[in-house]
Coordinates of C-alpha atoms and ligand atoms in Angstrom, one line a residue:
M1 CA 0.0 0.0 0.0
D2 CA 1.6 3.3 -1.0
K3 CA 1.2 6.2 1.4
A4 CA 0.0 8.9 -0.9
P5 CA -3.5 7.5 -1.6
Q6 CA -4.1 7.2 2.1
R7 CA -4.1 10.9 2.4
Q8 CA -7.2 11.0 0.3
I9 CA -9.3 9.3 2.9
K10 CA -11.5 11.6 5.0
G11 CA -12.4 11.0 8.6
T12 CA -10.0 10.6 11.4
R13 CA -11.7 7.5 12.8
L14 CA -11.0 5.7 9.6
K15 CA -7.5 7.0 9.3
R16 CA -6.6 5.8 12.8
R17 CA -8.1 2.4 12.0
S18 CA -6.3 2.0 8.7
E19 CA -3.0 3.1 10.2
S20 CA -3.2 0.5 12.9
L21 CA -4.3 -2.1 10.4
S22 CA -1.3 -1.2 8.2
A23 CA 0.9 -1.8 11.2
I24 CA -0.6 -5.2 11.8
A25 CA -0.3 -6.1 8.1
L26 CA 3.4 -5.0 8.1
T27 CA 4.1 -7.1 11.2
L28 CA 2.4 -10.1 9.7
T29 CA 4.3 -9.9 6.5
L30 CA 7.5 -10.0 8.4
F31 CA 6.5 -13.4 9.8
I32 CA 4.7 -14.9 6.9
A33 CA 6.5 -15.4 3.7
S34 CA 3.6 -14.0 1.9
P35 CA 2.6 -16.0 -1.2
V36 CA 2.3 -13.9 -4.3
S37 CA -1.5 -13.4 -4.4
G38 CA -2.7 -16.8 -3.2
Q39 CA -0.3 -18.9 -5.3
A40 CA 0.7 -21.2 -2.5
I41 CA -2.1 -23.7 -2.0
L42 CA -2.2 -24.4 1.7
E43 CA -3.9 -27.5 3.0
G44 CA -5.8 -25.4 5.5
E45 CA -7.7 -23.4 2.9
R46 CA -11.4 -24.0 2.3
F47 CA -11.3 -23.8 -1.5
H48 CA -8.8 -25.3 -3.8
P49 CA -8.2 -24.5 -7.4
A50 CA -7.4 -27.1 -10.1
V51 CA -3.7 -27.2 -10.5
A52 CA -1.7 -28.0 -13.7
T53 CA 1.4 -27.1 -15.6
Q54 CA 0.6 -27.5 -19.3
G55 CA -2.8 -26.1 -19.9
M56 CA -6.0 -25.0 -18.1
V57 CA -9.6 -24.6 -19.1
S58 CA -12.3 -23.1 -17.0
T59 CA -15.8 -23.0 -18.4
S60 CA -19.4 -23.2 -17.1
H61 CA -20.0 -26.8 -18.5
T62 CA -17.9 -29.9 -17.9
L63 CA -18.3 -31.2 -21.5
A64 CA -17.0 -27.9 -22.9
T65 CA -14.1 -28.0 -20.5
D66 CA -13.4 -31.6 -21.6
V67 CA -13.4 -31.0 -25.3
A68 CA -11.2 -27.8 -25.0
L69 CA -8.8 -29.6 -22.7
Q70 CA -8.5 -32.4 -25.3
V71 CA -7.5 -29.8 -27.9
L72 CA -4.8 -28.6 -25.6
K73 CA -3.5 -32.1 -25.0
E74 CA -3.3 -32.8 -28.7
G75 CA -1.1 -29.8 -29.2
G76 CA -3.7 -27.1 -30.0
N77 CA -3.2 -23.6 -28.5
A78 CA -5.5 -21.6 -26.2
I79 CA -7.3 -20.0 -29.1
D80 CA -8.1 -23.4 -30.7
A81 CA -9.3 -24.7 -27.3
A82 CA -11.4 -21.5 -26.7
V83 CA -13.1 -21.7 -30.1
T84 CA -13.8 -25.4 -29.6
A85 CA -15.3 -24.6 -26.2
G86 CA -17.4 -21.8 -27.7
F87 CA -19.0 -24.1 -30.2
A88 CA -19.5 -26.9 -27.7
L89 CA -21.3 -24.6 -25.2
A90 CA -23.7 -23.7 -28.0
V91 CA -24.7 -27.4 -27.9
T92 CA -24.5 -28.3 -24.2
Q93 CA -25.7 -25.1 -22.7
P94 CA -28.3 -23.6 -25.0
R95 CA -29.4 -21.1 -22.4
S96 CA -26.3 -19.0 -23.0
G97 CA -23.8 -20.9 -25.2
N98 CA -24.8 -19.9 -28.7
I99 CA -24.3 -19.3 -32.4
G100 CA -27.4 -17.0 -32.4
G101 CA -25.8 -14.3 -30.2
G102 CA -22.5 -12.5 -29.8
G103 CA -19.7 -11.5 -27.5
F104 CA -16.1 -10.5 -26.9
M105 CA -12.8 -12.4 -26.9
L106 CA -9.6 -11.1 -25.4
I107 CA -6.4 -12.8 -26.5
A108 CA -3.0 -12.2 -24.8
K109 CA -0.3 -14.2 -26.5
G110 CA 2.5 -15.8 -24.5
D111 CA 5.0 -13.8 -26.7
H112 CA 4.0 -10.6 -24.8
S113 CA 2.6 -9.0 -27.9
A114 CA -0.1 -6.4 -27.2
P115 CA -3.4 -8.1 -26.2
E116 CA -6.1 -7.9 -28.8
A117 CA -9.9 -8.0 -28.5
I118 CA -12.2 -9.5 -31.0
D119 CA -15.6 -7.8 -30.9
F120 CA -18.3 -10.1 -32.2
R121 CA -21.2 -8.2 -30.5
E122 CA -24.5 -8.3 -32.3
K123 CA -25.5 -5.4 -34.5
A124 CA -28.8 -3.6 -35.0
P125 CA -30.4 -4.6 -38.3
A126 CA -30.3 -1.8 -41.0
A127 CA -34.0 -1.3 -40.6
A128 CA -33.8 -0.6 -36.9
N129 CA -34.5 2.9 -35.5
E130 CA -34.4 4.7 -32.2
T131 CA -38.2 4.6 -31.6
M132 CA -38.8 0.9 -32.6
F133 CA -39.4 -0.1 -29.0
Q134 CA -41.8 2.7 -28.2
D135 CA -45.6 3.0 -28.9
D136 CA -47.3 6.0 -30.6
N137 CA -47.2 7.9 -27.4
G138 CA -43.4 7.4 -27.1
D139 CA -43.8 5.0 -24.2
V140 CA -41.5 2.0 -24.1
V141 CA -43.2 -1.4 -24.9
Q142 CA -41.0 -3.5 -22.8
N143 CA -41.6 -7.0 -24.2
R144 CA -40.9 -5.9 -27.7
S145 CA -37.2 -5.6 -27.1
R146 CA -37.1 -8.8 -25.1
F147 CA -39.5 -11.5 -26.4
T148 CA -40.3 -10.7 -30.1
H149 CA -38.4 -11.1 -33.3
L150 CA -37.5 -7.4 -33.1
A151 CA -35.4 -8.3 -30.0
A152 CA -32.7 -10.1 -32.1
G153 CA -29.6 -8.3 -33.2
V154 CA -27.6 -9.7 -36.1
P155 CA -25.6 -12.6 -34.6
G156 CA -21.8 -12.3 -34.4
T157 CA -20.6 -15.5 -32.7
V158 CA -19.8 -17.6 -35.7
A159 CA -17.9 -14.8 -37.4
G160 CA -16.1 -13.9 -34.2
L161 CA -15.0 -17.4 -33.3
A162 CA -13.9 -18.0 -36.9
M163 CA -11.9 -14.8 -36.9
A164 CA -10.1 -15.7 -33.7
L165 CA -9.2 -19.1 -35.2
E166 CA -8.0 -17.5 -38.5
R167 CA -5.8 -14.9 -36.8
H168 CA -4.3 -17.0 -33.9
G169 CA -5.4 -20.6 -34.1
T170 CA -3.9 -23.7 -35.7
L171 CA -7.0 -25.7 -36.2
S172 CA -9.4 -25.4 -39.1
L173 CA -13.0 -24.3 -38.4
K174 CA -14.0 -27.8 -39.3
Q175 CA -11.8 -29.3 -36.6
A176 CA -12.9 -26.8 -34.0
L177 CA -16.5 -27.6 -34.8
A178 CA -16.2 -31.4 -34.8
P179 CA -16.8 -32.0 -31.0
A180 CA -19.8 -29.7 -31.1
I181 CA -21.3 -31.5 -34.1
K182 CA -20.8 -34.8 -32.4
L183 CA -22.4 -33.6 -29.1
A184 CA -25.4 -32.2 -31.1
R185 CA -25.8 -35.3 -33.2
D186 CA -25.1 -38.1 -30.7
G187 CA -26.4 -36.2 -27.8
F188 CA -25.2 -35.7 -24.3
T189 CA -26.3 -36.7 -20.8
V190 CA -28.6 -34.0 -19.4
P191 CA -27.5 -32.6 -16.0
Q192 CA -30.0 -31.4 -13.4
R193 CA -29.3 -27.7 -14.3
F194 CA -30.3 -28.3 -17.9
T195 CA -33.7 -29.7 -16.8
D196 CA -34.3 -27.0 -14.2
G197 CA -33.5 -24.2 -16.7
L198 CA -36.0 -25.5 -19.2
E199 CA -38.7 -25.9 -16.5
Q200 CA -38.1 -22.4 -15.2
A201 CA -38.3 -20.8 -18.7
R202 CA -41.1 -23.1 -19.9
P203 CA -43.9 -20.4 -20.2
R204 CA -41.6 -18.2 -22.3
L205 CA -40.2 -21.0 -24.5
E206 CA -43.1 -23.2 -25.3
R207 CA -44.9 -20.3 -27.0
W208 CA -42.7 -20.9 -30.0
P209 CA -43.3 -24.3 -31.8
A210 CA -39.7 -24.6 -33.0
T211 CA -38.4 -24.0 -29.5
R212 CA -40.9 -26.5 -28.1
S213 CA -39.9 -29.2 -30.5
T214 CA -36.2 -28.5 -30.2
F215 CA -35.9 -28.4 -26.4
Y216 CA -38.8 -30.5 -25.1
K217 CA -40.0 -34.0 -25.7
R218 CA -43.0 -34.8 -28.0
D219 CA -45.3 -34.9 -25.0
G220 CA -44.0 -31.5 -23.9
S221 CA -42.1 -32.7 -20.9
A222 CA -38.5 -31.6 -20.3
Y223 CA -35.5 -34.0 -20.7
Q224 CA -34.7 -35.4 -17.3
P225 CA -31.2 -35.6 -15.7
G226 CA -29.4 -38.7 -17.0
E227 CA -31.4 -38.8 -20.3
T228 CA -29.7 -38.1 -23.6
F229 CA -30.5 -34.9 -25.5
R230 CA -29.9 -34.7 -29.2
Q231 CA -30.1 -31.7 -31.6
P232 CA -30.1 -33.0 -35.2
K233 CA -31.1 -29.7 -36.7
L234 CA -28.4 -27.8 -34.8
A235 CA -25.9 -30.5 -35.9
N236 CA -26.8 -29.8 -39.5
T237 CA -26.4 -26.1 -39.1
L238 CA -23.0 -26.6 -37.5
Q239 CA -22.1 -29.0 -40.3
R240 CA -22.9 -26.3 -42.9
I241 CA -20.4 -24.0 -41.1
A242 CA -17.8 -26.7 -41.0
E243 CA -18.2 -27.2 -44.7
K244 CA -18.6 -23.7 -46.0
G245 CA -17.0 -21.6 -43.2
V246 CA -18.7 -18.4 -42.1
D247 CA -20.7 -18.4 -45.3
G248 CA -22.4 -21.6 -44.0
F249 CA -24.1 -19.3 -41.5
Y250 CA -24.3 -15.9 -43.0
Q251 CA -25.2 -17.1 -46.5
G252 CA -27.1 -20.0 -48.0
K253 CA -29.5 -22.3 -46.2
T254 CA -28.9 -21.0 -42.6
A255 CA -29.3 -17.4 -43.7
D256 CA -32.5 -18.3 -45.6
L257 CA -33.9 -20.0 -42.5
I258 CA -33.1 -16.9 -40.3
V259 CA -34.6 -14.5 -42.8
K260 CA -37.8 -16.7 -43.3
E261 CA -38.1 -16.8 -39.5
M262 CA -37.9 -12.9 -39.5
E263 CA -40.4 -12.5 -42.3
R264 CA -43.0 -14.8 -40.7
H265 CA -43.0 -12.8 -37.5
G266 CA -42.2 -9.2 -38.3
G267 CA -38.5 -9.3 -37.5
L268 CA -36.0 -7.0 -39.2
I269 CA -32.9 -9.1 -40.0
T270 CA -32.3 -9.4 -43.8
K271 CA -29.9 -11.3 -46.0
A272 CA -28.0 -8.1 -46.5
D273 CA -27.7 -7.6 -42.7
L274 CA -26.3 -11.2 -42.4
S275 CA -23.8 -10.9 -45.2
A276 CA -22.6 -7.5 -44.0
Y277 CA -21.8 -8.7 -40.5
E278 CA -18.2 -8.3 -39.6
P279 CA -16.4 -8.8 -36.3
V280 CA -13.9 -6.1 -35.4
V281 CA -10.4 -6.3 -33.9
R282 CA -10.1 -3.7 -31.1
S283 CA -7.6 -2.6 -28.6
P284 CA -8.6 -3.6 -25.1
V285 CA -8.9 -0.9 -22.5
H286 CA -5.7 -0.7 -20.5
G287 CA -5.2 0.3 -16.9
T288 CA -3.0 -0.5 -13.9
Y289 CA -3.8 -1.5 -10.3
R290 CA -1.1 -1.7 -7.7
G291 CA 1.5 -2.5 -10.3
Y292 CA -0.5 -5.0 -12.3
D293 CA -1.6 -4.2 -15.9
I294 CA -5.2 -4.8 -16.6
Y295 CA -6.6 -5.4 -20.1
S296 CA -10.3 -5.6 -20.5
M297 CA -13.1 -5.1 -23.1
S298 CA -13.4 -1.7 -24.8
P299 CA -16.6 -0.2 -26.2
P300 CA -19.1 -1.3 -27.3
S301 CA -18.7 -3.0 -23.9
S302 CA -18.6 -0.7 -20.8
G303 CA -16.9 -3.5 -18.9
G304 CA -13.2 -2.7 -19.2
T305 CA -13.7 1.1 -18.9
H306 CA -15.6 0.8 -15.6
I307 CA -13.4 -2.0 -14.1
V308 CA -10.4 0.3 -14.7
Q309 CA -12.3 3.3 -13.4
I310 CA -13.4 1.6 -10.2
L311 CA -9.9 0.1 -9.6
N312 CA -8.4 3.6 -10.1
I313 CA -10.7 5.0 -7.4
L314 CA -10.1 2.0 -5.0
E315 CA -6.4 2.2 -5.4
G316 CA -6.4 5.1 -3.0
F317 CA -8.1 3.2 -0.2
P318 CA -6.4 0.7 2.1
I319 CA -8.5 -2.2 0.9
R320 CA -5.9 -4.8 1.9
E321 CA -5.6 -3.4 5.4
S322 CA -9.3 -3.0 5.8
G323 CA -9.9 -6.7 4.8
H324 CA -12.2 -8.7 2.6
N325 CA -15.9 -7.8 2.8
T326 CA -15.6 -5.6 5.9
A327 CA -18.0 -2.7 6.1
D328 CA -15.2 -0.2 5.2
T329 CA -14.2 -2.2 2.1
I330 CA -17.7 -2.8 0.9
H331 CA -18.6 0.9 1.5
W332 CA -15.7 2.1 -0.6
M333 CA -16.5 -0.4 -3.3
A334 CA -20.1 0.6 -3.4
E335 CA -19.4 4.3 -3.5
A336 CA -16.9 3.8 -6.4
M337 CA -19.3 1.5 -8.2
K338 CA -22.1 4.1 -8.1
L339 CA -19.9 6.7 -9.7
A340 CA -18.9 4.4 -12.5
Y341 CA -22.4 3.3 -13.3
A342 CA -23.6 6.9 -13.3
D343 CA -20.9 7.7 -15.9
R344 CA -21.9 4.6 -17.8
S345 CA -25.4 5.8 -18.2
Q346 CA -24.3 9.0 -19.8
Y347 CA -21.2 8.4 -21.8
L348 CA -21.0 4.8 -23.0
G349 CA -22.0 3.5 -26.4
D350 CA -20.6 2.1 -29.6
T351 CA -17.5 4.1 -30.4
D352 CA -18.2 3.5 -34.1
Y353 CA -21.2 5.9 -33.6
V354 CA -20.5 8.1 -30.6
E355 CA -17.5 9.7 -29.0
V356 CA -16.8 8.1 -25.6
P357 CA -14.4 10.0 -23.3
L358 CA -12.4 6.8 -22.7
A359 CA -9.1 8.4 -21.7
G360 CA -10.8 10.6 -19.1
L361 CA -12.9 7.8 -17.7
T362 CA -9.9 5.6 -17.2
S363 CA -7.4 8.2 -16.0
K364 CA -5.9 8.2 -12.6
S365 CA -6.5 11.9 -12.1
Y366 CA -10.2 11.7 -12.9
A367 CA -10.4 8.8 -10.3
E368 CA -8.6 11.0 -7.8
T369 CA -11.2 13.7 -8.2
L370 CA -14.0 11.3 -7.8
R371 CA -12.3 9.7 -4.8
K372 CA -12.0 13.0 -3.0
D373 CA -15.8 13.3 -2.8
I374 CA -16.3 9.8 -1.3
S375 CA -17.0 10.0 2.4
S376 CA -15.9 7.0 4.4
E377 CA -18.6 7.7 6.9
Q378 CA -21.7 8.2 4.8
A379 CA -23.1 6.6 1.6
R380 CA -24.1 9.2 -1.0
P381 CA -27.7 8.8 -2.1
A382 CA -28.1 8.2 -5.8
S383 CA -30.2 10.7 -7.6
D384 CA -33.9 10.1 -6.7
I385 CA -34.8 10.8 -10.3
G386 CA -34.5 7.4 -11.8
P387 CA -36.1 4.1 -12.6
G388 CA -37.6 1.6 -10.3
Q389 CA -36.5 -2.0 -9.9
P390 CA -35.1 -4.0 -12.7
A391 CA -37.7 -6.0 -14.6
A392 CA -38.3 -9.5 -13.2
Y393 CA -37.5 -12.4 -15.5
E394 CA -36.1 -15.9 -15.2
S395 CA -32.5 -16.1 -14.1
P396 CA -30.5 -14.4 -16.8
E397 CA -27.5 -16.1 -18.3
T398 CA -24.4 -15.4 -20.3
T399 CA -21.3 -17.6 -20.2
H400 CA -17.6 -17.0 -19.8
F401 CA -14.7 -19.2 -20.4
S402 CA -10.9 -18.8 -19.8
V403 CA -8.1 -20.8 -21.3
V404 CA -4.3 -20.8 -20.9
D405 CA -1.9 -23.1 -22.8
K406 CA 1.6 -24.3 -22.3
W407 CA 3.0 -21.4 -24.4
G408 CA 1.5 -18.9 -22.1
N409 CA -1.2 -17.8 -24.5
A410 CA -4.4 -16.7 -22.7
V411 CA -8.0 -16.4 -24.0
S412 CA -10.8 -14.8 -22.0
N413 CA -14.2 -15.0 -23.7
T414 CA -17.7 -13.9 -22.7
Y415 CA -20.6 -14.5 -25.1
T416 CA -24.3 -14.4 -24.7
I417 CA -27.8 -14.4 -26.1
N418 CA -28.7 -12.0 -23.2
F419 CA -31.5 -13.6 -21.2
S420 CA -31.4 -17.3 -20.4
Y421 CA -32.4 -18.8 -23.8
G422 CA -32.3 -15.3 -25.3
S423 CA -35.5 -14.2 -27.0
G424 CA -36.8 -17.8 -26.5
I425 CA -37.2 -18.0 -30.3
T426 CA -35.6 -20.9 -32.2
V427 CA -34.9 -20.4 -35.9
E428 CA -37.2 -23.0 -37.4
G429 CA -35.3 -25.7 -39.2
A430 CA -31.9 -24.5 -37.9
G431 CA -32.2 -25.6 -34.2
F432 CA -30.6 -22.6 -32.5
L433 CA -32.0 -19.8 -30.3
L434 CA -31.9 -16.1 -31.3
N435 CA -30.6 -13.5 -28.9
N436 CA -32.7 -10.7 -27.4
E437 CA -29.7 -8.3 -27.3
M438 CA -31.6 -5.3 -28.7
D439 CA -32.8 -4.8 -25.1
D440 CA -29.3 -3.7 -24.2
F441 CA -29.9 -0.5 -26.3
S442 CA -31.8 2.2 -24.5
A443 CA -35.3 1.8 -25.8
K444 CA -35.7 5.4 -24.8
P445 CA -33.0 7.6 -23.0
G446 CA -33.5 7.3 -19.3
V447 CA -35.6 4.2 -19.3
P448 CA -33.8 1.2 -17.8
N449 CA -33.2 -2.1 -19.6
A450 CA -33.8 -5.5 -18.0
Y451 CA -30.9 -5.1 -15.7
G452 CA -32.1 -1.7 -14.4
L453 CA -29.3 -0.1 -16.4
I454 CA -30.0 3.4 -17.7
G455 CA -28.7 4.4 -21.1
G456 CA -28.6 7.7 -22.7
E457 CA -28.4 9.1 -26.3
A458 CA -25.1 7.4 -26.7
N459 CA -26.8 4.1 -26.5
K460 CA -29.9 4.7 -28.6
V461 CA -30.8 2.3 -31.4
E462 CA -29.2 3.1 -34.7
P463 CA -29.0 1.0 -37.8
G464 CA -25.9 -1.2 -37.8
K465 CA -24.9 -0.1 -34.3
R466 CA -23.7 -2.4 -31.6
M467 CA -25.7 -2.2 -28.3
L468 CA -23.8 -1.4 -25.1
S469 CA -22.6 -4.3 -23.1
S470 CA -21.2 -5.0 -19.6
M471 CA -19.3 -8.1 -20.7
S472 CA -15.8 -7.8 -19.3
P473 CA -13.4 -10.5 -20.5
T474 CA -10.2 -9.5 -18.6
I475 CA -6.6 -10.4 -18.6
M476 CA -4.1 -9.0 -16.0
K477 CA -0.4 -9.0 -16.5
K478 CA 2.4 -8.9 -14.0
Q479 CA 5.7 -7.6 -15.3
G480 CA 4.5 -8.3 -18.8
K481 CA 3.5 -11.9 -18.2
N482 CA -0.1 -13.1 -18.2
F483 CA -1.2 -13.5 -14.6
L484 CA -5.0 -13.6 -14.3
V485 CA -7.6 -14.6 -16.9
T486 CA -11.1 -13.9 -15.9
G487 CA -14.6 -12.8 -16.8
S488 CA -18.2 -13.5 -15.9
P489 CA -21.9 -13.4 -16.9
G490 CA -24.4 -11.5 -14.7
G491 CA -25.7 -8.6 -16.8
S492 CA -25.0 -5.4 -14.9
R493 CA -23.2 -7.4 -12.3
I494 CA -20.5 -8.6 -14.7
I495 CA -18.4 -5.5 -14.0
T496 CA -18.5 -5.7 -10.2
T497 CA -18.1 -9.5 -10.2
T498 CA -14.9 -9.2 -12.3
L499 CA -13.7 -6.3 -10.1
Q500 CA -14.1 -8.3 -6.9
V501 CA -12.1 -11.3 -8.2
I502 CA -9.3 -8.9 -9.1
L503 CA -9.4 -7.3 -5.6
N504 CA -9.6 -10.8 -3.9
V505 CA -6.5 -11.9 -5.7
I506 CA -4.5 -8.6 -5.5
D507 CA -5.5 -7.1 -2.2
H508 CA -6.7 -10.1 -0.2
D509 CA -4.1 -12.7 -1.4
M510 CA -6.8 -15.3 -2.1
N511 CA -6.1 -18.4 -4.2
I512 CA -8.1 -18.3 -7.4
Q513 CA -10.8 -20.7 -6.2
T514 CA -11.4 -18.8 -3.0
A515 CA -11.4 -15.5 -4.9
V516 CA -14.1 -16.9 -7.3
S517 CA -16.2 -18.5 -4.5
A518 CA -16.2 -15.6 -2.0
P519 CA -19.5 -13.7 -1.4
R520 CA -19.9 -10.7 -3.6
V521 CA -21.6 -7.3 -3.4
H522 CA -23.0 -5.0 -6.1
H523 CA -24.1 -1.4 -6.5
Q524 CA -25.1 0.1 -9.9
W525 CA -26.1 3.6 -8.8
L526 CA -29.7 3.1 -9.8
P527 CA -31.6 1.5 -8.2
D528 CA -30.0 2.9 -5.1
E529 CA -29.4 -0.3 -3.3
L530 CA -26.4 -2.3 -2.2
R531 CA -27.0 -5.9 -3.3
I532 CA -25.1 -8.6 -1.3
E533 CA -24.9 -12.3 -1.6
Q534 CA -25.4 -14.6 1.4
G535 CA -22.3 -14.7 3.5
I536 CA -21.9 -11.1 4.5
S537 CA -22.3 -10.9 8.3
G538 CA -25.2 -9.3 10.0
D539 CA -23.1 -6.8 11.9
T540 CA -21.4 -5.8 8.6
I541 CA -24.8 -5.2 7.1
R542 CA -25.8 -3.1 10.1
L543 CA -22.6 -1.0 9.8
L544 CA -23.4 -0.4 6.2
E545 CA -27.0 0.6 6.9
D546 CA -25.6 3.0 9.6
R547 CA -23.8 4.7 6.7
G548 CA -26.9 5.1 4.7
H549 CA -26.8 2.1 2.4
T550 CA -30.0 0.2 1.6
V551 CA -28.8 -3.4 1.7
V552 CA -30.7 -6.0 -0.2
T553 CA -29.8 -9.7 -0.2
N554 CA -29.6 -11.0 -3.7
S555 CA -29.4 -14.5 -5.1
A556 CA -26.0 -15.6 -6.5
M557 CA -24.4 -12.9 -8.7
G558 CA -22.2 -13.8 -11.7
A559 CA -20.4 -17.1 -12.6
I560 CA -16.7 -16.2 -13.1
Q561 CA -14.5 -18.8 -14.7
S562 CA -10.9 -17.9 -14.0
I563 CA -7.3 -19.0 -14.3
M564 CA -4.3 -17.6 -12.4
V565 CA -0.7 -18.2 -13.6
G566 CA 1.9 -18.6 -10.9
E567 CA 5.3 -17.1 -11.0
D568 CA 6.8 -20.5 -11.9
G569 CA 4.2 -21.0 -14.6
T570 CA 1.9 -23.3 -12.6
L571 CA -1.7 -22.9 -13.7
Y572 CA -4.5 -22.5 -11.2
G573 CA -8.1 -22.9 -12.3
G574 CA -11.1 -21.5 -10.4
A575 CA -14.6 -22.5 -11.6
D576 CA -17.5 -20.7 -10.1
P577 CA -19.7 -22.9 -7.8
R578 CA -22.6 -20.6 -8.5
R579 CA -23.2 -22.7 -11.7
S580 CA -23.5 -26.4 -10.8
T581 CA -21.9 -27.5 -14.1
S582 CA -18.8 -25.2 -13.9
S583 CA -15.6 -27.0 -14.4
A584 CA -11.9 -26.0 -14.3
K585 CA -9.5 -28.7 -15.5
G586 CA -5.9 -28.8 -16.5
Y587 CA -3.2 -31.2 -17.4
Ligands
LIG601 O1 -24.1 -7.6 -22.9 C1 -24.5 -7.5 -21.7 O2 -24.1 -6.8 -20.9 C2 -25.7 -8.4 -21.4 N1 -26.5 -8.7 -22.5 C3 -25.2 -9.6 -20.7 C4 -26.3 -10.5 -20.2 C5 -26.0 -11.4 -19.1 O3 -24.9 -11.4 -18.6 C6 -27.0 -12.3 -18.6 N2 -26.5 -13.1 -17.5 N3 -26.2 -13.6 -16.7

């Protein structure tokens, strides 16, 4: 902890406390040969990461982890394994794994070249416009951007994964698709979570005949745990991509099926939209935190920008000395989070369409100004002009996976169809679900999306534009070497989930599995409430309430699949127990 930032902290009570905590911390470090951020795996710890030396994969589904690990074992690199996992998840985890959605992949090569981001976010169709989700009175018609054919953006996943492979992989698209095609055609054994998801989303999904016949049995019941689930139509769609490359999705039969689906139900995606879709190579947002370099997703995601902004603010507080999930630490995090989400609502959007003041938002001096106004004693109320609660819907889901190979290459990928099962609409004859990502635009400036996030003019719907995201695939480096590969689903909570895993590793010296498993908190400015997971003590909650926070207990937030690289190159995998199918494995 450097001294200068401590001067920023207001309040003598707090200063005294942090000074004595610093003294204790210093004394302790003299006696304990401090492991570098949780790298030593002690028997006494409650959570243990997967440990390996050659390669590590962490995904939200065991079968995706297994096929990606096999690629690494056969000599493929992290990019090959990540793309293979991406296609496998589209089969084994249809609620978020996808070919009908989009996402972001961060790649940091072991040769220390500059990390690169592949943006395969969905785009608004050419016929989209800024009032398409409003009625004649200008009021937002909420379900239109969520559960109709208008909800779907032009999918980017197939083009994005293919681009990653072409730029950095060694496998052909056909090879990377082979395990997914096999899983779709031969089927796989259904886990409990698969059945539960389809039961929960049933009212929304069975409205659509193609969804009903794809995901439920003939008698309408869901596949039960232990039964085999096959997807022959999806297998054929994947096969067309294997044979014809991206044209097997964006042209020809699959494109025809998508466009027919749109025409039957008033959707906007045309053949021209599909054939014009291009992923974009972008520079990730870069920041530093206590000597580590952070690379995370740039616009059209807000993730990297605000992770860096919040870390910059927190760098001036004695987080390590205060301790993990103490009232002080949670209070500082919440105050910093609010400031970032307020900025997000105003400034963030697709940089191909709007100017985003990125340099300012991520600068240390801006963070210093913001930090000066944070009181350590009192929560600042969010503006009372604002929306109510986020809309209620079945558990949302996106999915993240991280891969590191024996050459030190790292891939961090988050992709999604937005809600669990996206729009709920399956392309008839093609066997895959369409995203409902158009809801991530602001349907009207100031009106919140499904996650309660407010967007402004910068994120209004425009033809061909990418909707603002929170997805935050992140890679941290230490002295130029890949150190932490992480990222999460969770809608608006993606940013704060990723942030806390970084803090847990850097400030709280947790091993990666402990860092991933630890209870999390979240504040997004509006609604003005501090959401916490189970596991924050009652007296901590009372201390936070005394400072003016409205504390609300939330169900599990995020599902962060992470890998940490030890100084000697040992790989540590942390899979998030919040998803029962999560799996980190190495060799
Ligand atoms: O791009 C975004 O920020 C959202 N569409 C992500 C949705 C999500 O994470 C749902 N999951 N848990």
